[in-house]
Every structure is written in C-alpha cells, then in structure tokens.
Coordinates of C-alpha atoms in Angstrom, one line a residue:
Chain A
M1 CA 1.0 -9.3 35.0
S2 CA 3.2 -8.8 32.6
K3 CA 3.3 -6.8 29.9
K4 CA 2.5 -7.4 26.5
Q5 CA 5.5 -6.2 23.9
F6 CA 4.5 -5.0 20.6
L7 CA 7.3 -4.7 18.1
K8 CA 6.7 -3.4 14.2
M9 CA 8.5 -5.2 11.4
V10 CA 8.4 -4.2 7.9
I11 CA 9.3 -6.8 4.8
L12 CA 11.0 -5.0 2.3
G13 CA 12.6 -6.4 -0.8
D14 CA 11.6 -6.3 -5.2
S15 CA 8.9 -7.1 -6.7
G16 CA 7.9 -11.2 -6.7
V17 CA 10.6 -11.9 -4.5
G18 CA 7.7 -13.4 -2.0
K19 CA 7.4 -10.7 0.4
T20 CA 3.3 -11.2 0.4
T21 CA 3.4 -14.6 0.2
L22 CA 5.8 -15.7 3.2
L23 CA 3.7 -13.2 5.7
Q24 CA 0.9 -15.3 4.6
Q25 CA 2.0 -18.4 5.3
Y26 CA 4.1 -17.1 8.7
V27 CA 0.5 -15.6 9.6
T28 CA -2.0 -18.3 8.4
Q29 CA -0.1 -21.0 7.3
K30 CA -1.1 -21.1 4.7
A31 CA 0.4 -20.0 1.3
T32 CA -1.2 -19.9 -2.2
G33 CA 1.5 -18.7 -4.4
N34 CA -0.1 -16.7 -6.4
S35 CA -0.9 -13.3 -4.4
K36 CA -1.3 -9.9 -6.4
P37 CA 1.1 -7.3 -6.5
T38 CA 0.7 -5.5 -3.3
I39 CA -0.1 -1.6 -4.2
G40 CA 1.2 0.9 -1.6
A41 CA 1.3 -1.5 2.1
D42 CA -0.6 -3.7 3.9
F43 CA -0.2 -5.0 7.3
Q44 CA -0.8 -8.7 9.4
K45 CA -0.7 -8.9 12.7
K46 CA 0.3 -12.2 14.7
E47 CA 0.7 -13.6 18.5
V48 CA 3.9 -15.2 19.6
M49 CA 6.0 -15.9 22.2
V50 CA 9.4 -15.3 22.6
D51 CA 11.2 -16.2 24.9
N52 CA 7.9 -16.9 27.4
Q53 CA 6.9 -13.4 26.4
Q54 CA 3.8 -12.3 25.1
V55 CA 4.6 -10.4 22.0
N56 CA 2.4 -9.0 19.9
L57 CA 3.7 -8.6 15.8
Q58 CA 2.5 -6.1 13.3
I59 CA 4.2 -6.5 10.5
W60 CA 4.6 -5.0 7.1
D61 CA 4.2 -5.6 3.8
T62 CA 5.1 -3.0 0.9
A63 CA 5.1 -2.6 -2.3
G64 CA 8.1 -4.3 -4.2
Q65 CA 8.4 -1.6 -7.2
E66 CA 11.3 0.7 -6.8
K67 CA 8.8 4.2 -6.9
F68 CA 7.0 2.8 -4.3
Q69 CA 9.7 3.4 -2.1
S70 CA 9.2 7.4 -1.5
L71 CA 6.2 6.7 0.5
G72 CA 8.6 4.3 2.6
Y73 CA 8.3 7.4 5.3
A74 CA 5.3 6.4 6.5
F75 CA 5.6 2.4 6.6
Y76 CA 8.9 2.4 7.5
R77 CA 9.2 4.7 10.3
G78 CA 9.0 3.2 14.1
A79 CA 10.0 -0.2 12.9
D80 CA 11.3 -2.7 15.3
S81 CA 13.0 -4.5 12.7
C82 CA 13.7 -5.2 9.3
A83 CA 14.0 -8.2 6.6
L84 CA 15.3 -7.9 3.6
V85 CA 13.9 -10.0 1.0
F86 CA 15.4 -11.5 -2.1
D87 CA 14.9 -14.2 -4.7
I88 CA 17.5 -17.2 -4.7
T89 CA 16.4 -17.7 -8.2
N90 CA 16.9 -14.0 -9.1
H91 CA 20.2 -12.5 -9.1
K92 CA 19.0 -8.6 -9.3
S93 CA 16.8 -9.2 -6.6
F94 CA 20.0 -9.9 -4.4
E95 CA 21.6 -6.7 -5.9
N96 CA 19.3 -4.9 -5.0
L97 CA 19.4 -5.7 -1.2
A98 CA 21.9 -2.8 -1.1
M99 CA 19.3 -0.3 -2.4
W100 CA 16.6 -1.8 0.2
K101 CA 18.8 -1.7 3.2
K102 CA 19.9 1.9 2.4
G103 CA 16.3 3.2 1.2
F104 CA 15.5 1.8 4.8
I105 CA 18.2 3.2 6.9
E106 CA 16.6 6.6 4.9
N107 CA 13.2 6.8 5.6
A108 CA 13.3 5.5 9.0
S109 CA 16.1 7.0 11.0
P110 CA 16.9 3.3 12.9
G111 CA 19.3 4.7 15.4
D112 CA 22.3 3.1 15.1
V113 CA 22.4 1.7 12.1
N114 CA 25.3 -0.9 13.1
T115 CA 23.1 -2.7 16.1
Y116 CA 20.1 -2.4 14.1
P117 CA 18.2 -5.8 13.7
F118 CA 18.0 -6.5 10.2
V119 CA 17.3 -9.7 8.8
V120 CA 18.6 -11.1 5.3
I121 CA 16.2 -13.8 3.6
G122 CA 16.7 -15.4 0.6
N123 CA 13.2 -17.3 -0.5
K124 CA 12.1 -19.6 -3.4
L125 CA 14.2 -22.9 -1.6
D126 CA 11.5 -24.5 -3.3
K127 CA 13.4 -24.0 -6.9
E128 CA 16.8 -24.3 -6.2
V129 CA 17.5 -26.5 -9.5
N130 CA 17.0 -22.5 -10.6
R131 CA 19.7 -20.9 -7.8
Q132 CA 21.2 -17.8 -9.2
V133 CA 22.5 -16.8 -5.9
T134 CA 24.4 -18.9 -3.5
S135 CA 24.2 -19.4 0.2
Q136 CA 28.0 -18.6 0.3
E137 CA 27.4 -14.8 -1.6
A138 CA 24.4 -14.4 0.1
R139 CA 26.4 -15.1 3.9
Q140 CA 29.8 -13.0 2.6
W141 CA 27.1 -10.1 1.7
C142 CA 25.3 -10.1 5.4
K143 CA 29.1 -10.9 6.6
D144 CA 30.1 -7.1 5.2
N145 CA 27.1 -5.6 6.0
G146 CA 27.7 -5.8 10.0
D147 CA 26.5 -9.7 10.3
I148 CA 22.9 -9.8 9.3
P149 CA 21.1 -13.2 10.6
Y150 CA 20.6 -14.9 7.3
Y151 CA 17.8 -17.6 6.4
E152 CA 17.1 -19.4 3.2
T153 CA 13.2 -19.6 2.9
S154 CA 10.0 -21.7 1.0
A155 CA 7.5 -19.6 1.8
L156 CA 5.2 -21.9 -0.3
E157 CA 6.8 -25.4 1.2
N158 CA 7.0 -23.6 4.4
I159 CA 10.2 -24.1 5.1
S160 CA 12.1 -22.0 7.6
V161 CA 10.0 -19.1 7.6
D162 CA 9.0 -19.7 11.3
S163 CA 12.8 -19.3 12.4
A164 CA 13.5 -15.9 10.3
F165 CA 10.5 -14.4 11.6
L166 CA 11.0 -15.7 15.5
E167 CA 14.7 -14.1 14.8
M168 CA 14.1 -10.9 13.8
A169 CA 11.7 -10.5 17.2
K170 CA 14.7 -12.1 19.1
T171 CA 17.1 -9.6 17.9
A172 CA 14.1 -6.4 18.0
L173 CA 13.3 -7.5 21.7
K174 CA 16.7 -8.3 22.7
R175 CA 18.1 -4.3 21.0
G176 CA 14.9 -2.5 22.7
T177 CA 11.8 -1.8 20.8
Q178 CA 11.2 1.7 19.5
N179 CA 8.2 2.0 20.6
A180 CA 8.0 2.7 24.6
L181 CA 6.5 -0.4 26.7
F182 CA 3.3 0.8 26.3
S183 CA 0.7 -2.6 27.7
L184 CA -1.6 -3.0 24.9
P185 CA -5.0 -2.4 25.6
E186 CA -7.0 -5.3 23.6
S187 CA -9.7 -2.9 22.2
I188 CA -10.4 0.7 22.3
G189 CA -13.7 -0.1 22.6
G190 CA -15.9 3.4 23.5
A191 CA -13.0 5.3 22.8
G192 CA -15.0 7.3 20.9
G193 CA -17.0 9.1 23.1
A194 CA -13.5 9.7 25.0
I195 CA -11.7 11.7 22.7
K196 CA -12.1 15.7 22.9
L197 CA -13.5 17.3 20.0
N198 CA -10.4 19.5 19.1
N199 CA -11.4 20.3 16.2
F200 CA -9.0 23.1 14.9
E201 CA -7.8 22.0 11.2
D202 CA -5.1 20.0 10.8
R203 CA -2.8 21.1 8.1
G204 CA -0.4 17.8 8.6
G205 CA -2.1 15.8 5.8
A206 CA -0.8 12.5 5.0
G207 CA 2.2 11.2 6.6
A208 CA 3.2 14.2 8.0
K209 CA 4.5 12.3 11.5
G210 CA 4.5 10.0 13.3
G211 CA 4.6 6.6 12.2
A212 CA 1.8 3.8 12.6
G213 CA 4.1 1.9 15.1
K214 CA 4.5 5.0 17.1
K215 CA 1.8 4.5 18.9
K216 CA 0.7 6.9 21.8
K217 CA -1.9 5.6 23.9
N218 CA -3.3 7.8 25.9
G219 CA -6.5 5.5 27.0
T220 CA -4.1 2.2 28.3
C221 CA -5.5 1.3 31.4
C222 CA -3.8 0.0 34.0
Chain B
M1 CA 22.1 0.4 -23.8
Q2 CA 20.3 2.4 -20.8
D3 CA 17.4 2.1 -22.5
S4 CA 17.1 -1.4 -23.4
K5 CA 18.0 -2.3 -19.9
M6 CA 15.4 -0.5 -18.5
I7 CA 12.7 -2.1 -20.9
Q8 CA 13.9 -5.4 -19.8
N9 CA 13.2 -4.4 -16.1
V10 CA 10.3 -3.0 -16.6
E11 CA 9.0 -5.8 -18.7
E12 CA 9.8 -8.6 -15.9
V13 CA 7.4 -7.0 -13.3
I14 CA 5.1 -6.1 -15.5
N15 CA 5.1 -10.3 -17.1
M16 CA 4.8 -11.0 -13.5
D17 CA 2.2 -9.0 -11.8
V18 CA 0.0 -9.8 -14.9
Q19 CA 0.5 -13.5 -14.3
R20 CA -0.5 -12.9 -10.9
S21 CA -3.4 -10.6 -11.1
F22 CA -6.3 -11.9 -13.3
T23 CA -5.6 -15.6 -12.0
K24 CA -9.5 -16.8 -11.4
I25 CA -10.8 -14.8 -14.9
K26 CA -10.0 -17.6 -17.9
T27 CA -11.1 -15.9 -20.3
V28 CA -8.2 -12.6 -19.9
D29 CA -5.3 -13.6 -21.8
P30 CA -2.7 -12.4 -20.1
Q31 CA -0.5 -12.0 -23.1
I32 CA -2.6 -9.6 -24.2
L33 CA -2.4 -7.5 -20.5
I34 CA 1.1 -7.5 -21.0
G35 CA 0.8 -6.7 -24.6
I36 CA -1.2 -3.6 -23.4
L37 CA 1.5 -2.5 -20.4
K38 CA 4.0 -2.8 -22.2
T39 CA 2.8 -0.7 -25.4
Y40 CA 2.3 1.6 -22.5
A41 CA 5.6 1.9 -21.3
L42 CA 7.0 2.4 -24.4
Y43 CA 4.9 5.4 -25.0
N44 CA 5.7 6.7 -22.1
P45 CA 8.8 6.4 -20.8
Q46 CA 8.4 8.6 -18.1
I47 CA 6.4 6.7 -16.3
E48 CA 6.7 3.0 -18.5
Y49 CA 4.5 0.6 -15.5
C50 CA 3.3 1.7 -12.4
Q51 CA 2.0 -1.6 -10.0
G52 CA -1.5 -1.3 -10.3
M53 CA -2.2 0.2 -13.8
N54 CA -2.4 -3.9 -14.1
F55 CA -6.0 -3.5 -12.9
V56 CA -6.6 -0.9 -14.5
A57 CA -5.5 -2.3 -18.2
G58 CA -7.4 -5.5 -17.2
F59 CA -10.6 -3.8 -16.0
L60 CA -11.1 -2.1 -19.4
Y61 CA -9.8 -4.9 -21.3
L62 CA -13.1 -6.7 -19.8
I63 CA -15.0 -4.2 -21.2
F64 CA -13.5 -3.6 -24.3
R65 CA -12.5 -6.8 -25.3
D66 CA -9.9 -5.8 -27.5
E67 CA -6.4 -4.5 -27.4
E68 CA -5.7 -1.8 -28.8
K69 CA -9.2 0.0 -27.8
S70 CA -8.1 -0.3 -24.4
F71 CA -4.5 0.4 -24.6
K72 CA -6.7 4.1 -26.3
A73 CA -8.4 4.4 -23.2
L74 CA -5.7 3.7 -20.7
Q75 CA -4.0 6.5 -22.9
E76 CA -7.0 8.8 -22.9
I77 CA -7.7 8.3 -18.7
I78 CA -3.9 8.8 -17.6
E79 CA -3.9 11.9 -19.5
V80 CA -7.1 13.4 -19.1
N81 CA -6.9 12.5 -15.3
D82 CA -2.7 14.0 -15.3
M83 CA -2.4 10.2 -13.3
A84 CA 1.2 10.7 -15.1
E85 CA 1.9 12.4 -12.3
M86 CA 0.3 10.0 -10.1
F87 CA 2.9 7.4 -11.9
N88 CA 5.8 8.9 -12.1
P89 CA 9.1 8.0 -9.7
S90 CA 7.9 10.0 -6.9
L91 CA 4.4 9.9 -7.1
P92 CA 3.6 13.3 -6.6
K93 CA -0.4 13.6 -6.9
L94 CA -0.4 10.5 -5.1
K95 CA 0.9 12.6 -2.3
L96 CA -1.8 15.0 -3.3
L97 CA -4.2 13.0 -3.4
F98 CA -3.5 11.8 0.3
Y99 CA -3.5 15.0 1.1
Q100 CA -7.0 15.7 0.2
L101 CA -8.9 13.3 1.2
D102 CA -7.2 13.8 4.5
R103 CA -8.3 17.1 5.1
L104 CA -12.0 16.0 3.2
L105 CA -12.2 13.7 6.0
N106 CA -11.3 15.8 8.5
I107 CA -14.1 18.5 6.7
Y108 CA -16.8 16.8 6.2
L109 CA -16.4 13.9 8.7
P110 CA -14.5 16.0 11.9
Q111 CA -15.7 12.7 14.5
L112 CA -13.7 10.4 12.6
H113 CA -10.8 12.2 11.3
T114 CA -10.3 13.1 14.9
H115 CA -10.6 9.5 15.7
F116 CA -8.9 8.4 12.8
K117 CA -5.4 11.0 14.0
D118 CA -5.6 9.9 17.2
E119 CA -5.1 6.2 15.9
M120 CA -2.4 7.9 14.4
V121 CA -4.6 6.8 10.9
N122 CA -3.5 8.9 8.0
S123 CA -5.0 8.1 4.8
S124 CA -1.6 7.0 2.8
Y125 CA -1.9 4.1 4.9
Y126 CA -4.9 2.6 3.0
S127 CA -6.0 4.4 0.1
S128 CA -3.2 3.6 -2.4
P129 CA -4.9 1.5 -4.1
W130 CA -8.1 3.4 -4.3
F131 CA -6.1 6.3 -6.2
I132 CA -3.9 3.9 -8.3
T133 CA -6.3 1.6 -9.4
I134 CA -9.4 3.6 -9.1
F135 CA -10.7 1.2 -7.3
T136 CA -10.9 -1.8 -10.1
N137 CA -8.0 -4.0 -8.0
S138 CA -11.4 -5.1 -6.5
L139 CA -11.7 -7.3 -9.5
Q140 CA -9.3 -10.0 -7.8
Q141 CA -12.2 -10.9 -5.9
Q142 CA -14.6 -12.4 -9.1
E143 CA -14.0 -15.3 -10.8
D144 CA -15.8 -14.7 -13.7
D145 CA -15.6 -12.3 -16.6
L146 CA -18.8 -9.9 -16.3
V147 CA -17.9 -6.9 -14.4
G148 CA -19.9 -6.3 -12.0
D149 CA -22.5 -3.1 -11.8
R150 CA -21.3 -1.8 -8.8
I151 CA -17.6 -1.0 -10.3
L152 CA -18.9 -0.4 -13.6
S153 CA -21.3 2.8 -12.7
L154 CA -18.4 4.4 -9.9
F155 CA -15.7 3.9 -12.6
D156 CA -18.3 5.6 -15.4
Y157 CA -18.7 8.2 -12.7
F158 CA -14.8 8.8 -12.6
L159 CA -14.9 9.2 -15.9
T160 CA -17.4 11.6 -15.9
S161 CA -16.2 13.8 -13.0
G162 CA -12.6 12.7 -12.3
W163 CA -10.7 12.6 -8.9
K164 CA -14.0 14.1 -7.2
A165 CA -15.6 10.7 -7.6
I166 CA -12.8 8.7 -5.9
F167 CA -13.4 11.7 -3.5
K168 CA -16.9 10.9 -3.1
M169 CA -16.6 7.1 -2.6
S170 CA -13.8 7.5 -0.2
L171 CA -16.9 9.4 1.7
F172 CA -19.2 7.6 1.0
L173 CA -17.7 4.4 2.1
M174 CA -16.5 6.3 5.8
K175 CA -19.6 7.7 6.3
A176 CA -21.9 4.2 5.8
H177 CA -19.5 3.0 8.4
E178 CA -18.2 5.8 10.7
Q179 CA -20.1 3.9 13.5
E180 CA -18.1 1.1 13.1
L181 CA -14.8 2.8 12.9
M182 CA -15.5 5.0 15.2
S183 CA -15.2 1.8 17.8
M184 CA -12.1 0.4 16.1
S185 CA -8.5 0.7 16.4
F186 CA -5.3 1.4 14.3
E187 CA -4.7 -1.7 12.9
N188 CA -8.5 -2.9 12.6
I189 CA -9.2 0.6 11.4
L190 CA -7.0 -0.4 8.4
N191 CA -8.0 -3.4 8.0
F192 CA -11.7 -2.9 7.1
I193 CA -11.2 0.0 4.6
S194 CA -9.4 -2.2 2.7
E195 CA -11.1 -5.1 2.6
R196 CA -14.9 -3.1 2.8
P197 CA -14.7 -1.6 -1.2
K198 CA -13.4 -4.6 -2.7
Q199 CA -16.7 -6.5 -1.1
L200 CA -18.8 -4.2 -1.9
L201 CA -17.7 -3.5 -5.3
A202 CA -17.2 -7.0 -6.1
E203 CA -20.7 -7.9 -4.5
R204 CA -23.6 -7.8 -7.6
D205 CA -26.5 -5.6 -7.5
H206 CA -29.4 -8.3 -8.7
T207 CA -32.1 -5.9 -8.4
P208 CA -29.8 -2.6 -9.1
E209 CA -33.0 0.0 -7.9
E210 CA -30.0 2.6 -7.5
S211 CA -26.6 2.3 -8.8
M212 CA -23.6 2.7 -6.6
H213 CA -23.2 6.2 -8.5
K214 CA -27.0 7.3 -7.5
Q215 CA -26.0 5.1 -4.3
I216 CA -22.7 7.8 -3.4
K217 CA -24.3 11.0 -4.3
R218 CA -27.6 10.4 -2.1
A219 CA -24.3 9.4 0.8
T220 CA -22.9 12.8 0.1
K221 CA -25.3 14.7 -0.9
E222 CA -24.6 16.8 2.0
M223 CA -21.4 17.4 2.0
R224 CA -21.5 20.9 -0.2
H225 CA -18.9 22.6 -2.4
I226 CA -16.9 19.0 -2.4
Q227 CA -15.1 19.9 -6.0
F228 CA -14.6 23.3 -4.6
T229 CA -13.2 22.2 -1.9
I230 CA -11.2 19.7 -3.4
E231 CA -9.6 22.8 -5.3
R232 CA -8.8 24.6 -2.9
L233 CA -6.8 22.1 -0.7
E234 CA -4.2 21.1 -4.0
Q235 CA -3.5 24.9 -3.7
E236 CA -3.5 24.7 0.1
F237 CA -1.2 21.6 -0.8
R238 CA 1.0 23.4 -3.0
D239 CA 1.6 26.2 -1.1
S240 CA 2.5 24.1 2.4
L241 CA 4.9 22.7 0.0
E242 CA 6.8 25.2 -1.7
A243 CA 6.5 27.1 2.3
S244 CA 8.8 23.9 3.6
N245 CA 11.0 23.9 0.5
H246 CA 11.3 27.6 1.1
Q247 CA 12.5 26.6 4.5
N248 CA 14.5 23.7 3.5
N249 CA 16.8 26.3 1.0
K250 CA 17.1 28.9 4.1
K251 CA 18.0 26.6 6.1
A252 CA 21.0 25.1 3.7
S253 CA 21.9 28.6 3.1
Q254 CA 22.7 29.3 6.6

C-alpha cells in the first residue's frame, strides 16, 4: 500500500491580489472574482497526483492586511511550501513580496531558506492592459532571491493556476516534507472514545505550540 | 508626507474591501460605507482600519441607514469594548480573546477541548472573524437588506454584555455540535466551525419563539460564573505574558 503524502502550503501577499480566488479556482475550478476579504485565515484541501503519487494538499489562505502577520506564527508553521502572490497591475504589491517573504521566514522557521520551496505568482494576467510589473522585473527579483520559480496566472480565467500549485507540490516533495511521513487516515471517526481524558489544565493557550500541519497522529492504523 | 501616504494605503484597502463585501445587497451604497470607514481611519490613526471592520460598519448601516449615526455607533462600540486593542497593529486583544476562548472550552467543555488539542485545533484557527466582526460576517451570506433576527439578537446581547456574549455564543455553538465535532478530524472541524455560525445566523426565524439570545442563555445555563471566569482568565493571560517576558529578558541579559 503506497503511503499518502501530506503537504501543507500557505499563500501570502497583499490584500486584493487574488489569493482567495487563486485557491478557489485551483480547488473548485470556479472563480467568481468577488471573494470576501479573508479574516484571519482559511484553508482548502485538494487531492492531487504528483509523479504517480497521491498527495493531500492543505492550502492555507491568509489575510492580506499587514497587521494579521502577527498571527502568522500559527498559520505558517509546518508549511512545506509558500506562494508569494502579487498583482501585476499593482506595483506596490510586488514591492511588498520582500516583506511577506521575510515575515514567513521569521515565523515559520523553515530550515534552510535557500532551498525552501517558494513560488512567486504574478496574478491578474486577465488585466494585462493595466500591467505595472513587467515579467522581466519579476523574474529578476525571483532570480535575486534564490532562483524562485515564477508564474504569471489569471485566477479568474484559469491560466497557469494548476501549474503554479503543482510546482509548489513538486518542489516541496523533492525537498522532503516537514511533516513526517505519516500515512494519514481517511478519518479518525470514533477516536473520540479512544481519547484518554487527561484533564489537567492546559495553559498553553492559543497557538502556543504546534502548527496545523504538524499533525501528530497517535491513531494511525497500519 | 508619511501621513498622507499612510492614509492613501488604507484608503485602497477600504475601497477594495467594501466593494467586495456586500455585493449582493443592492441598497448598501459602497460610497457610504467607504465614508464611514475612512472617517474612522482618520479619527483613530492608531487603528486606521482593520479588515473585518467593513462587516461591522455594514451591519450598523443596515440598521441605522444613516452614515453619521453608523459612524458614531462604530466609534462607540469600539471604545466601550476596548476593540482598539484588538485592531491595532499587533492585535494584542485578539490574542487575549483566543486565550480566553481556549481556556473556556477547557473549563466548560473539557472533552471537546481535549479532542481539539489532540487534533491541534486551537481557537486562533477559527475564531478571528467571530471576534473581529462580532459574527457580522454572517451577513455575507444574505441577499437582501433585512438584517436577520438572530444576528440582531446576538448583537444586542453583545451591546449589553460585551465579550461575554461572544464567548457564550461560541460555547453555545460548540455545545450544540459537540458530538459531531468529537468525531471530526482537524480539517473537518475547522470547516465546520467556520461555516456553521454563518449559516445559523443568516437563517431567519420565521416563528421566533425563542430569540438567539435566549437560546444561548438556555444552552449555557449550567456553565456557572462565566463572567468571573473570563476576568480571571484575563489576569492569568497577563501573568503568563509577564512571566514569559521576564524569562526572555533574563535570557537576553545572560
């Protein structure tokens, strides 16, 4: 029985660059283009085949307003790959990539930064006429930042969305997932009864330790 | 210079958020909501604007139908409930609320709390919109401009009782779905608890025999001394912050 792989990914970038729409397009093959501002964070899951291997993706969509970065630790930790998204019609969103990348590195402690699977996505290709960031400029930035793969997408018209996410999954798998190779059970139905009630008071509080991706499964059945 | 640049940035975010928040409700003029939020950003430069305030402002406008009254209500609500601390750049109050919610679950619904802990679900993953928008993000589900009874009732409860109302609403939700949640894993738990309140609050009570407020009170009747516990937990949070700061300082000076 082949093991199912699990990858956690996060999507970062300024407010309104199209993070939610990208994810919506990728997961549901539909995009309405009027998604609501994300508050805190949200995630979607998707099952894909990468190099003949079944992979479960858990993709986190984060709030674009800078002040939410201070919650970042909870969402970034354990991420196997990170998409930095900007809007090609908004130069400032491109300039802010450096800030997002730095924030991610500080919060996620992703190990060797130079080999970390980042992907840069320039979105809103459907608004080419209003372009403010040239492909060349974006590629140069990616090159200067450790040869990060660069994709130009239209989340609305579904251009290159799949390839960008697939690239993230592939490079993440190649690097080796941060989440140990647990085979994820389909469901842990009934686990409720198996839980020993160790009811001492947990003073850890919100986000004290552990990330969403680092799932410790005591109940993995073999 | 710095100021005008700052205002320009925040203006962009406000414009964008308002235009994509109430797309289905035709009678809400985006320009008015933009006006309310921009005025607030100028009035309180410490906060300016925080994503989520768009829903609160929209909710207030749907009730008052008046830009000035809505602004004043927003101003007052933020002031009275210490929400400036929640919206300011490092969101300190939000972190306190996360902590309190986790501990309240621990105290009042211990089995569920243990399950959440096993599944690595902590309150910061799902409760941001509950606190930041006081559940008014449920409005995004609705297509007409009549604010539903349930969200109205909950908001009234918040106006009279403050954060206790939001904590009780949270406990009410968790308790009502405890059995289902107990059998779910990480991803399903988060999907469920982020969608459920939006559906619940957007539904209309056609025969409102019991208001949302009463339902919450009834369901949480046996959870004793919630107000006292909330206060105690705030102290606990501050103490542990202080202790960890102290530790860090000690480390830094060594």
